[in-house]
CSV table of C-alpha atoms and ligand atoms in Angstrom, one decimal:
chain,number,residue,atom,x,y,z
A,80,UNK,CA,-23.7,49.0,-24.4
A,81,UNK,CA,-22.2,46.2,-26.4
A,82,UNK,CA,-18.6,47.3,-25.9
A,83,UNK,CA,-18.8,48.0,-22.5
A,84,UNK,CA,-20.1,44.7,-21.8
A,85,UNK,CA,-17.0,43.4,-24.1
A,86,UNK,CA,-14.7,45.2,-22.3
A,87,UNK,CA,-16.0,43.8,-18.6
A,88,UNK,CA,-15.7,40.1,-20.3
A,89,UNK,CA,-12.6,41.0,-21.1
A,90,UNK,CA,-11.0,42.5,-17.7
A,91,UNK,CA,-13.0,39.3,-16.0
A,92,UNK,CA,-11.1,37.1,-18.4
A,93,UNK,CA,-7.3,39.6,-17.3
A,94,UNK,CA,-8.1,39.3,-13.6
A,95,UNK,CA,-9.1,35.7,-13.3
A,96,UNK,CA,-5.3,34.9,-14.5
A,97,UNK,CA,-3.9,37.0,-12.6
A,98,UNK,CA,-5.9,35.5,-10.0
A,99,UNK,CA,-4.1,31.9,-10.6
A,100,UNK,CA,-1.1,33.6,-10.6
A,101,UNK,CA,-1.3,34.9,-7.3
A,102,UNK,CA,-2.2,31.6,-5.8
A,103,UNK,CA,0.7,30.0,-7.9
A,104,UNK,CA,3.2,32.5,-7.1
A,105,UNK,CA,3.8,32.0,-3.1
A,106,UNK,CA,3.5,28.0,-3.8
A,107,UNK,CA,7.4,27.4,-4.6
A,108,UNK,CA,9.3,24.3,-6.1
A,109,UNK,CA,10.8,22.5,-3.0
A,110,UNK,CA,14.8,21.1,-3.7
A,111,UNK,CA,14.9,17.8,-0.8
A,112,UNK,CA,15.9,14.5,-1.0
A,113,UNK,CA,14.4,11.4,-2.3
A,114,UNK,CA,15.7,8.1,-2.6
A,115,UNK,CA,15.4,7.5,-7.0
A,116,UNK,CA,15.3,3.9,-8.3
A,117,UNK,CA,16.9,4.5,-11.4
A,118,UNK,CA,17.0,0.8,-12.9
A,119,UNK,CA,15.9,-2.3,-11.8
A,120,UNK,CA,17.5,-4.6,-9.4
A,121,UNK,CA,19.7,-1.5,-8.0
A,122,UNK,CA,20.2,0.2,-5.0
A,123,UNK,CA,18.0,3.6,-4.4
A,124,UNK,CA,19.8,7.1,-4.8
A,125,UNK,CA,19.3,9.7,-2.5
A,126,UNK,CA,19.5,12.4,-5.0
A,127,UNK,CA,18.0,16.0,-4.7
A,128,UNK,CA,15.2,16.7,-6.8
A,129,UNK,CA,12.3,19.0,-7.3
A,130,UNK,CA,8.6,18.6,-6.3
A,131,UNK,CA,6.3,21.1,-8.2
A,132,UNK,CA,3.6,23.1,-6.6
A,133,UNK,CA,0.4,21.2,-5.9
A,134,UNK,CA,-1.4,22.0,-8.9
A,135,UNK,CA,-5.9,22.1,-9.0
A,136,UNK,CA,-7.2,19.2,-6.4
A,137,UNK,CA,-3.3,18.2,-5.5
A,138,UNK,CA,-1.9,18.2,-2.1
A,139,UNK,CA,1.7,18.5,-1.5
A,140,UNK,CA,2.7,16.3,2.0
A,141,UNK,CA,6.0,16.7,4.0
A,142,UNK,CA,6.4,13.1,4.8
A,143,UNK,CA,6.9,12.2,8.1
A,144,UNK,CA,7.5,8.6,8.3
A,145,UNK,CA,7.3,5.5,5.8
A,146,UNK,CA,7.4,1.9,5.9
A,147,UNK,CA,9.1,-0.6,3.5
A,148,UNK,CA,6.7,-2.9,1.9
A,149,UNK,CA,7.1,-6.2,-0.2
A,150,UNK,CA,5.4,-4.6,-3.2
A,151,UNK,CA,8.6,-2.0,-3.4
A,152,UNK,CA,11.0,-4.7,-3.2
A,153,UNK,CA,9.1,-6.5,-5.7
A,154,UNK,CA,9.0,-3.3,-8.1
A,155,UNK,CA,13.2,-3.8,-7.4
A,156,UNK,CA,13.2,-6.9,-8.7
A,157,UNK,CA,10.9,-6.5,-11.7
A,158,UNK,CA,8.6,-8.2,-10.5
A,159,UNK,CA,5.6,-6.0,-10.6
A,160,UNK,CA,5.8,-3.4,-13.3
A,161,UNK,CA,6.4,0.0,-12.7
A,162,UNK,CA,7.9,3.3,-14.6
A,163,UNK,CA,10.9,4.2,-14.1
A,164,UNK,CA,13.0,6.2,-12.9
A,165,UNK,CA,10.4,6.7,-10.4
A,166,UNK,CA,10.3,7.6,-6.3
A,167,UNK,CA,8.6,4.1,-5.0
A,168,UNK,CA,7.4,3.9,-1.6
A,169,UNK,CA,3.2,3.6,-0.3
A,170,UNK,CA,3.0,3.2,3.2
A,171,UNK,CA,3.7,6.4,4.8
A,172,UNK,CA,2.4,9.2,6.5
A,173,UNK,CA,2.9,13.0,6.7
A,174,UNK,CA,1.6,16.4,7.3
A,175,UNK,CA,0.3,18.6,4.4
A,176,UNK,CA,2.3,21.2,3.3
A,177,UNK,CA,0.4,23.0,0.7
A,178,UNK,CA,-2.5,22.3,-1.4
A,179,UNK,CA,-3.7,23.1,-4.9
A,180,UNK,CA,-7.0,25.2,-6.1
A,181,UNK,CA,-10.2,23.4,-5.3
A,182,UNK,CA,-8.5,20.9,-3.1
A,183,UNK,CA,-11.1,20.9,0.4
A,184,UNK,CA,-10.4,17.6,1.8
A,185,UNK,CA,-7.3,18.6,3.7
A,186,UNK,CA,-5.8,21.8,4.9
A,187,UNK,CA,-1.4,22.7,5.6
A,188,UNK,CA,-1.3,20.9,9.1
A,189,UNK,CA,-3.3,18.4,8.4
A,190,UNK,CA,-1.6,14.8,9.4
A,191,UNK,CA,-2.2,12.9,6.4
A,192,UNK,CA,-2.0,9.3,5.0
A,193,UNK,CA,-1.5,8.8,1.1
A,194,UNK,CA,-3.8,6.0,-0.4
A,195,UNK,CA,-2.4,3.8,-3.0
A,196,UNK,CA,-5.9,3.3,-3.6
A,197,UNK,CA,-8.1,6.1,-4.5
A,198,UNK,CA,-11.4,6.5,-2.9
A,199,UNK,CA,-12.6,9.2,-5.9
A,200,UNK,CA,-16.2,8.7,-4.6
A,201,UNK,CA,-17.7,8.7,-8.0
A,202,UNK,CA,-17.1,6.1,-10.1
A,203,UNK,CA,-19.1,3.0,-10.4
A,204,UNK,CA,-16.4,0.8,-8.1
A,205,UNK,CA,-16.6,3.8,-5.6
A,206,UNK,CA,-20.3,3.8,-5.3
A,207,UNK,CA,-20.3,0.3,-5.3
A,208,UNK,CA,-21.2,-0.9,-1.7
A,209,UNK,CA,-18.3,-3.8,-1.5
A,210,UNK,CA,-15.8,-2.9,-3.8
A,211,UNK,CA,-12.8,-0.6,-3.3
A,212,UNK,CA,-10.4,-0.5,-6.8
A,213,UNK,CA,-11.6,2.9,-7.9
A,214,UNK,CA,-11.4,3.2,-11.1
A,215,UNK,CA,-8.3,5.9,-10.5
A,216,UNK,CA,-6.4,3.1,-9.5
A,217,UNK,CA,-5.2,1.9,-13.0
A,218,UNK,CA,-3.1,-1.0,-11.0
A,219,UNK,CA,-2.9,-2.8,-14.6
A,220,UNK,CA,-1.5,0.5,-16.8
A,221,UNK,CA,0.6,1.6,-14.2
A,222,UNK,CA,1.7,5.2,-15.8
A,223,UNK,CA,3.4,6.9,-13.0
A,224,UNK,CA,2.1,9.8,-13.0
A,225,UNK,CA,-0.4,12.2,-11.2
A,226,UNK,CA,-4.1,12.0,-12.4
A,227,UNK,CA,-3.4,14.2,-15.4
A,228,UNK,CA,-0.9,12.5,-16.6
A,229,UNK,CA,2.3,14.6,-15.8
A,230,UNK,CA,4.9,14.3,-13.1
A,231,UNK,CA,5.7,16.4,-10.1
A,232,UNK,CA,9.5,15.2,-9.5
A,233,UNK,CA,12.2,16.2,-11.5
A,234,UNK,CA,16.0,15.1,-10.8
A,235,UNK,CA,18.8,15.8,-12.6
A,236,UNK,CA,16.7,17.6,-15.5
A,237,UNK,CA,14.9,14.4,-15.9
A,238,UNK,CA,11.0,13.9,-14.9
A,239,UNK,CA,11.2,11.1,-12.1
A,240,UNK,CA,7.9,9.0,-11.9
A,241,UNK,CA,5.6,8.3,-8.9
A,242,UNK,CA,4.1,5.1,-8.1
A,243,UNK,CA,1.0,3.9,-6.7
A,244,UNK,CA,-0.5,7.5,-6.3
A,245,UNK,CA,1.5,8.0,-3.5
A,246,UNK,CA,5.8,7.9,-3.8
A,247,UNK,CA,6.3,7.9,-0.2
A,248,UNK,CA,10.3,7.4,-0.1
A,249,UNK,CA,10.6,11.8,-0.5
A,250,UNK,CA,10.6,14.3,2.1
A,251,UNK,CA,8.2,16.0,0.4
A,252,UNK,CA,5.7,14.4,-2.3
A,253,UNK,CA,2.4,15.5,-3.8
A,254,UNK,CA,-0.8,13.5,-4.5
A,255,UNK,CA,-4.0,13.5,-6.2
A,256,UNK,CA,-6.8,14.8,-3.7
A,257,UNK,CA,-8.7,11.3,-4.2
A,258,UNK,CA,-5.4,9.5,-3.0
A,259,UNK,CA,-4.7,11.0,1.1
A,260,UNK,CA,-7.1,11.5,3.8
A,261,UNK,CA,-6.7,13.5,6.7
A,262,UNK,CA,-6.7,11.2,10.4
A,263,UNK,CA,-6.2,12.4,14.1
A,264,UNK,CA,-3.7,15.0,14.7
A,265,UNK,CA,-3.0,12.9,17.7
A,266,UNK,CA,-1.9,9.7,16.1
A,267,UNK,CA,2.0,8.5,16.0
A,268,UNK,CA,3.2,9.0,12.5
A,269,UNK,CA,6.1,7.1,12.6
A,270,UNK,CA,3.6,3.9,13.6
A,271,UNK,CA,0.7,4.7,11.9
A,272,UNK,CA,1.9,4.8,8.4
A,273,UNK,CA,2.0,1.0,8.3
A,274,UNK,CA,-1.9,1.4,8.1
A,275,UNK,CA,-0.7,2.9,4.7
A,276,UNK,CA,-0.2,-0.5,3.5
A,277,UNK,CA,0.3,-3.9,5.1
A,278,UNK,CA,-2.2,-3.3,8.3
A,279,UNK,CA,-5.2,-2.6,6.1
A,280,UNK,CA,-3.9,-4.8,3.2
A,281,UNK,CA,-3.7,-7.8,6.0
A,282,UNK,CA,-6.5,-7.1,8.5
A,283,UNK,CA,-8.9,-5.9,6.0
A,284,UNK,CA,-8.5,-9.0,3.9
A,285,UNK,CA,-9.5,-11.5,7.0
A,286,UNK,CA,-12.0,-9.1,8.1
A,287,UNK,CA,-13.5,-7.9,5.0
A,288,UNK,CA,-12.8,-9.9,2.4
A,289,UNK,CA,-12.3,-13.3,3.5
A,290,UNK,CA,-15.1,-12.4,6.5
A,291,UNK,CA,-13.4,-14.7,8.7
A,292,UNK,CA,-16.5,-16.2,10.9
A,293,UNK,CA,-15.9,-16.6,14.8
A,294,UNK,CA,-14.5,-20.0,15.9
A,295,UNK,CA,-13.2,-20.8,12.2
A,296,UNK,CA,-9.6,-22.5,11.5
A,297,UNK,CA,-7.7,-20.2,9.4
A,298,UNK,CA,-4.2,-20.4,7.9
A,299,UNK,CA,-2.0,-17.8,6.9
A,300,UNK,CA,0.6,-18.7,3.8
A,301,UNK,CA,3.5,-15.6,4.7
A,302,UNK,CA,4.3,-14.4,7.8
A,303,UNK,CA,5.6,-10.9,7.0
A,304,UNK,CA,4.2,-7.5,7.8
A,305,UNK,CA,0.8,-8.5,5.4
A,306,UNK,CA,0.3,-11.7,6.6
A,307,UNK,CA,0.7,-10.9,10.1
A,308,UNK,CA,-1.8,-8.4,9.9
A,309,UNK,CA,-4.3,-11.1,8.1
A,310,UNK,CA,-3.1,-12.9,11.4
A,311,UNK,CA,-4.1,-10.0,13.2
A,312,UNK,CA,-7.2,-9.6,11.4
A,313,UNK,CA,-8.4,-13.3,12.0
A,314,UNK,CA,-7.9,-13.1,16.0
A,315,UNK,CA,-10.3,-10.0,15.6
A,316,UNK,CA,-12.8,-11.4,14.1
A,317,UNK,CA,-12.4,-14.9,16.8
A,318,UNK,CA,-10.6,-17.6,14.5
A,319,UNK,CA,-10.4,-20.3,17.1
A,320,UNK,CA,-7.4,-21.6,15.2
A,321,UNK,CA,-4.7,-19.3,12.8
A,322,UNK,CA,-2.2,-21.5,11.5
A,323,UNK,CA,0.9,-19.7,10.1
A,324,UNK,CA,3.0,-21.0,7.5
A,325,UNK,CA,6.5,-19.4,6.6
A,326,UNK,CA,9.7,-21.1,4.9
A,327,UNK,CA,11.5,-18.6,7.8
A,328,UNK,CA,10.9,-19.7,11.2
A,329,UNK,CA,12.2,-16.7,12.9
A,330,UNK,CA,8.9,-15.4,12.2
A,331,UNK,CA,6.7,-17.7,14.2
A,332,UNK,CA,7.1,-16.1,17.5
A,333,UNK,CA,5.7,-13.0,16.3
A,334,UNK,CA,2.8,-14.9,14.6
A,335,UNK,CA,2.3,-16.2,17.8
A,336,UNK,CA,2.4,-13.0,19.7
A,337,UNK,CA,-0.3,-11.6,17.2
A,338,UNK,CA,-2.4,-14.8,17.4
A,339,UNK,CA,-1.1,-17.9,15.7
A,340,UNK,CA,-1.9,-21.0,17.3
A,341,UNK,CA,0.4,-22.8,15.7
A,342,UNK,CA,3.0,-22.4,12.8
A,343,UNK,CA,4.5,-24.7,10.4
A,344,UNK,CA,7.8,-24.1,8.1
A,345,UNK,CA,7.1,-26.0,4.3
A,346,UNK,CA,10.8,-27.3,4.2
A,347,UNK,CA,10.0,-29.4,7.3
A,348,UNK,CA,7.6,-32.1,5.4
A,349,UNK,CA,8.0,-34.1,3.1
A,350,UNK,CA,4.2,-33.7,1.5
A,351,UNK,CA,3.3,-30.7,-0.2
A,352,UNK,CA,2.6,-28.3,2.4
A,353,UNK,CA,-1.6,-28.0,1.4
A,354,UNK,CA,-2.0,-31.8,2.2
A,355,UNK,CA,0.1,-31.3,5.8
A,356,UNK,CA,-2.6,-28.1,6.4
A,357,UNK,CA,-5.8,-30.5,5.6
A,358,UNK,CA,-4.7,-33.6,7.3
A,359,UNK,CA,-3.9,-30.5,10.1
A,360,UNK,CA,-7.5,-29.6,10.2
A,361,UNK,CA,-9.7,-32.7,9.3
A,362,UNK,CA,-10.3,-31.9,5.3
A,363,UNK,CA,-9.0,-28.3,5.4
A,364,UNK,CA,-9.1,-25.1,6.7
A,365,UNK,CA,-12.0,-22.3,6.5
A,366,UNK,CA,-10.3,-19.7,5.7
A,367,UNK,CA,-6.9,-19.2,3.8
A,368,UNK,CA,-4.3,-16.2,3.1
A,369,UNK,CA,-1.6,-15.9,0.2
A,370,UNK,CA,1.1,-13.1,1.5
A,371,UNK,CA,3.7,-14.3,-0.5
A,372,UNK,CA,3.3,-13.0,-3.9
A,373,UNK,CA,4.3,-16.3,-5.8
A,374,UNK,CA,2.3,-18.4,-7.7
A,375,UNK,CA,3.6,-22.1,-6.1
A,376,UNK,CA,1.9,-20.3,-2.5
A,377,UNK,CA,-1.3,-19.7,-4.3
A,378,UNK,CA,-2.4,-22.6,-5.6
A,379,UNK,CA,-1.4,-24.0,-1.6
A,380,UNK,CA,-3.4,-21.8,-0.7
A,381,UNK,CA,-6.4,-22.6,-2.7
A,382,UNK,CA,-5.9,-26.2,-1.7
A,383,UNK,CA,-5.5,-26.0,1.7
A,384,UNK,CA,-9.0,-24.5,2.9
A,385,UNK,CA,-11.5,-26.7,2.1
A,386,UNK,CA,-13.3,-28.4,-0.9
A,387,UNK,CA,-16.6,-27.3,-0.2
A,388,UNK,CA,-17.1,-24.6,1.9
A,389,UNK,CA,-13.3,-23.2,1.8
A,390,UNK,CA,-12.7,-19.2,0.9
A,391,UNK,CA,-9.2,-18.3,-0.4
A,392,UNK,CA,-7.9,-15.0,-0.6
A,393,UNK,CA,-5.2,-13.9,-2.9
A,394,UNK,CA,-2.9,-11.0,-1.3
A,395,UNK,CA,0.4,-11.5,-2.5
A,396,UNK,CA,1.1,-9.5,-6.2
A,397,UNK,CA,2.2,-12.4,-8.7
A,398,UNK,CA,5.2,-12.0,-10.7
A,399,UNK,CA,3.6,-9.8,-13.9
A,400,UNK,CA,4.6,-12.3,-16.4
A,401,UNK,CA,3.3,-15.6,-14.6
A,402,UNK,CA,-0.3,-17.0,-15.0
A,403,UNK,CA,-2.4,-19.3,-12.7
A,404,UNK,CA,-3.0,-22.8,-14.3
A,405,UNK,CA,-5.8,-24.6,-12.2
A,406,UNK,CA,-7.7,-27.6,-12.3
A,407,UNK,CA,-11.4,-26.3,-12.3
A,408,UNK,CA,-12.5,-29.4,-9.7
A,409,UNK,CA,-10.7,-27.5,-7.2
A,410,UNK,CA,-13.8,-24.7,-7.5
A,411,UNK,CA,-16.5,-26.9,-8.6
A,412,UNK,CA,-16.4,-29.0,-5.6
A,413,UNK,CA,-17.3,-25.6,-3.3
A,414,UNK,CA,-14.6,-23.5,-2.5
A,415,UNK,CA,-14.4,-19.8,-3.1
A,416,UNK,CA,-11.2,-18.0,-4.5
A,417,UNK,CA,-11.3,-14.1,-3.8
A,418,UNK,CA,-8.6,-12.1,-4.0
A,419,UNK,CA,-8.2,-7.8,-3.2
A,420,UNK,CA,-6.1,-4.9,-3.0
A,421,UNK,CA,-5.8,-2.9,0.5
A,422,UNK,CA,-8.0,-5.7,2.4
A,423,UNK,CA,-10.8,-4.9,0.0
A,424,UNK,CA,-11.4,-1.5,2.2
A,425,UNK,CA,-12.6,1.5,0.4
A,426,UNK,CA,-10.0,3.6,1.4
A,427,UNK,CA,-10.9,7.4,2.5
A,428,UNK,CA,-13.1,5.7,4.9
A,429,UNK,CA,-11.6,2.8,6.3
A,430,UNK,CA,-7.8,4.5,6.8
A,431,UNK,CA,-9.3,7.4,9.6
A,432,UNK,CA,-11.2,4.4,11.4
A,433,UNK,CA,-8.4,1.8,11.6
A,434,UNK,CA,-6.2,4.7,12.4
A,435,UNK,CA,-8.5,5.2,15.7
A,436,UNK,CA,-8.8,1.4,16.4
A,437,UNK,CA,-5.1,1.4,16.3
A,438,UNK,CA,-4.9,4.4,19.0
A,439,UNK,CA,-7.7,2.9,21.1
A,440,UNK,CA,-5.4,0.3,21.2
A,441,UNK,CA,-8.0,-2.2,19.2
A,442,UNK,CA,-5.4,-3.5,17.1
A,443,UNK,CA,-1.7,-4.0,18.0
A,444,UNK,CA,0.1,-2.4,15.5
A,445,UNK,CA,3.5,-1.7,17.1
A,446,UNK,CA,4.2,-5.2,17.2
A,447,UNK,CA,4.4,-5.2,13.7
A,448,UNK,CA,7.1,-2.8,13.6
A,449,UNK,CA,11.0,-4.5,14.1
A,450,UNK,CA,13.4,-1.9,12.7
A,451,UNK,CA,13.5,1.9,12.7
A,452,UNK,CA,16.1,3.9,10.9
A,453,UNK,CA,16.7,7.5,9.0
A,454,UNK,CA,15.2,7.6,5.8
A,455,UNK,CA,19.2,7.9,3.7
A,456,UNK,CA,19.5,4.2,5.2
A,457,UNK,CA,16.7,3.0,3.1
A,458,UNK,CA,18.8,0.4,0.9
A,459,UNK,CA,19.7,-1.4,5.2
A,460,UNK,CA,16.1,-1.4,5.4
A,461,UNK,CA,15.7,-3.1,2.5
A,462,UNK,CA,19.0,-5.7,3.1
A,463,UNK,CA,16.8,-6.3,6.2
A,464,UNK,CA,13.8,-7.3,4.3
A,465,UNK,CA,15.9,-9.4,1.8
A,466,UNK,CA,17.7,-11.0,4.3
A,467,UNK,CA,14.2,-12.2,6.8
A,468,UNK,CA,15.4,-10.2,9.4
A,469,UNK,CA,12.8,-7.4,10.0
A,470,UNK,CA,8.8,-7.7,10.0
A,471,UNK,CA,8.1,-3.8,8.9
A,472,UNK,CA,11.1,-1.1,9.0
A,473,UNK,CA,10.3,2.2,9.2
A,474,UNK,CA,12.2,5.2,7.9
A,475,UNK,CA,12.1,8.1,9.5
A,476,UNK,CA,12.4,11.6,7.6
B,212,CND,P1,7.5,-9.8,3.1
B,212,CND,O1,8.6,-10.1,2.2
B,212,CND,O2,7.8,-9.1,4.4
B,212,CND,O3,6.8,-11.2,3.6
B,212,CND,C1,6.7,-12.4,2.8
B,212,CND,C2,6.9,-13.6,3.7
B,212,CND,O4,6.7,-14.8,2.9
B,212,CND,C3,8.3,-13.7,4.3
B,212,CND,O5,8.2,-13.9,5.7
B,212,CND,C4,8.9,-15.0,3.6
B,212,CND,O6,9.7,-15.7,4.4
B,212,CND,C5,7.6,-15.7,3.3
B,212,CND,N1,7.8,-16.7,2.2
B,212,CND,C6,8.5,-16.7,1.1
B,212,CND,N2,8.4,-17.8,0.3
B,212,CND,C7,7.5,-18.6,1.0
B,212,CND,C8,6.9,-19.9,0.8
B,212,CND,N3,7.2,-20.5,-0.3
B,212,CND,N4,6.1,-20.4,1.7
B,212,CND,C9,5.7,-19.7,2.8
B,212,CND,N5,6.2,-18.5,3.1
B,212,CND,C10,7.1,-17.9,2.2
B,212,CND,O7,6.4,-9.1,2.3
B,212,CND,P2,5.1,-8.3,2.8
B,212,CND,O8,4.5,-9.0,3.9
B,212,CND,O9,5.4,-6.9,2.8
B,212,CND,O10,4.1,-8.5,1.5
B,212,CND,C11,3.6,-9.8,1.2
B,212,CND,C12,2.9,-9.8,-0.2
B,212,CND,O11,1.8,-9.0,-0.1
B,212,CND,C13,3.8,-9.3,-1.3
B,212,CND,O12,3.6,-10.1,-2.4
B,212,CND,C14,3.3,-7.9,-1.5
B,212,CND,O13,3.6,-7.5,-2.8
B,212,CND,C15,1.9,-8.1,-1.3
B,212,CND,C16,1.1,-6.9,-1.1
B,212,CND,C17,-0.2,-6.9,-1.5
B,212,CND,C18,-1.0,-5.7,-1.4
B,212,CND,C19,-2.4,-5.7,-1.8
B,212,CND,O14,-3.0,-4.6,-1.8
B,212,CND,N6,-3.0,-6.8,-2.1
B,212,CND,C20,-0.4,-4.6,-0.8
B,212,CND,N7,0.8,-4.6,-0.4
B,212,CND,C21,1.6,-5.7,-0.5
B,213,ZN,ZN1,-13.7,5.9,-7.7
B,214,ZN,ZN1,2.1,-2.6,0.1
């Protein structure tokens, strides 16, 4: 009896490999093209690479469309850190292709969007009723690779990194289960991928995070695809005034079109721009956004809303290297400074239900969207962005 019940162990133990193997052996390596960042402050490569098989609670997504955020351009120019060579791009949407063992959130058909922040449903953040930075995110030790720690992309012989869970400039790319949620097979890829990024990071930080208050005076520091979508955000929730503030002033029509009631270029005054926004509004404004990503705009920012019952939000990534130096008066005297990733919206749930808004025409996305081009063009996309020409460019695959 006790050898036989050895020898069943031990065919259970033969069969369940085989087992993995069989689900392993139809999922192939797909050869396409992805645009590499090898170093810093150059072009992208479209180069031919590999993307390995979805392994356990992994989903492998043949992108569709993807937009160009400021947070790429900012891993360009060394701004924020990432690891590199890696395959940057967040804001895009796709369709699943395959998916690894266990994986039940999505199905192969599925249109997708990636999250560049998790939602693992778990974790103390997660179950948290407000917050959103699950503690997958790991924003701050920025490895590049999947949630076990290897990478899917290879180029050259080389291992390729991803960033932000999601490396969205690839045909094909694969992602951690917790990082892509499945939305309406009906929605417009090619526009709704900007909910990938700068809609939710924009809207959801008025909305949500800032909780902008019906008949409130708001201002808006940054008037590209983020900040116009906290523009956006803050005529949703009834700002009776949304004052934008750009040193470009080819984007004030836009800001206007979305719901700025006025909009004011820096270079223009004399005074520091903060003073200009609360002699503007009688002592300041109520509510104030930082889509700039510098640290001069953030301390404006903070300044401009006012002393004692002002909120500020921070949205813009800093520089890595470059700290905040405030006087504490600034907070003592009232004002709150708040700042989030992805409009502070817990992602799984909120991308499906802004995705809908968007489709019953709720919120105005297209607007946001200036340029579209084939995905090899991606370095014109981002001479656009460089050169304050386009609010959102998407590449199409
Ligand atoms: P984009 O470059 O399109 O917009 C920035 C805007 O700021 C441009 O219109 C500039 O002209 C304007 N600007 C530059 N300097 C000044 C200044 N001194 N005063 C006023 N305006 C100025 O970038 P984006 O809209 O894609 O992104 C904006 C920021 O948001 C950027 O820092 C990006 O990294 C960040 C962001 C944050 C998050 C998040 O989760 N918090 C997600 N994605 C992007
Ligand atoms: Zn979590
Ligand atoms: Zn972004």
């Amino acid at each position: 009896m006790s050898t036989a019940g050895k020898v069943s162990k031990e065919k259970k133990f033969t069969f369940d490999i085989f087992s993995h193997y069989t689900i392993n052996k139809y999922k192939n390596v797909i050869k396409c093209k992805a645009a590499v960042l090898w170093d810093l402050k150059k072009p992208f490569s479209i180069e031919e690479v590999e993307v390995a098989p979805p392994k356990a609670y992994e989903v492998r997504i043949k992108m569709v469309a993807t937009g160009i955020c400021g947070s790429d351009d900012h891993v360009v120019n060394g701004h924020f850190v990432a690891t590199l060579p890696a395959i940057l791009g967040h804001e895009g949407a796709g369709i699943v292709e395959s998916i690894g063992e266990g994986v039940t959130a999505v199905k192969p058909g599925d249109k997708v969007i990636p999250l560049c922040v998790p939602q693992c449903g778990e974790c103390i953040i997660c179950k948290h009723p407000e917050a959103n930075n699950c503690v997958k995110m790991g924003l701050t030790n920025p490895r590049g690779t999947m949630q076990d720690g290897t990478t899917r992309f290879t180029c050259k012989g080389k291992p390729i990194y991803h960033f932000a869970h999601t490396s969205t400039f690839s045909e094909y790319t694969v992602v951690d289960e917790i990082s892509v949620v499945k939305i309406d097979a009906a929605a417009p890829l090619e526009k709704v991928c900007l909910v990938g990024c700068a809609l939710s990071t924009g809207y959801g930080s008025a909305v949500k995070v800032a909780k902008v208050t019906p008949g409130s005076t708001c201002a808006v520091i940054g008037l590209g695809g983020v900040g116009l979508s906290a523009v956006i955000g803050c005529k949703a929730a009834g700002a009776a005034r949304i004052i934008g503030v750009d040193i470009n002033k080819d984007k004030f029509a836009k800001a206007k079109e979305l719901g700025a009631t006025e909009c004011i270029n820096p270079q223009n005054f004399q005074k520091p721009i903060h003073e200009v926004l609360k002699e503007m509004t009688g002592g300041g404004v109520d509510f104030s956004f930082e889509a700039v990503g510098q640290i001069d705009t953030m301390l404006q920012a903070l300044s401009c809303c006012h002393e004692a019952f002002g909120v500020s939000v921070i949205i813009g990534v800093p520089p890595s290297s470059e700290n905040l130096s405030v006087n504490p008066m600034l907070l003592l005297t009232g004002r709150t400074w708040k700042g989030a990733l992805f409009g502070g919206f817990k992602s799984k749930d909120s991308v499906p239900k802004l995705v809908a808004d968007i489709m019953a025409k709720k919120i105005p996305l297209d607007l946001l969207i200036t340029h579209a081009l084939p995905f090899e063009k991606i370095n014109e996309g981002f001479d656009l962005l460089h050169h304050g020409k386009s609010i959102r460019t998407v590449l199409k695959f």
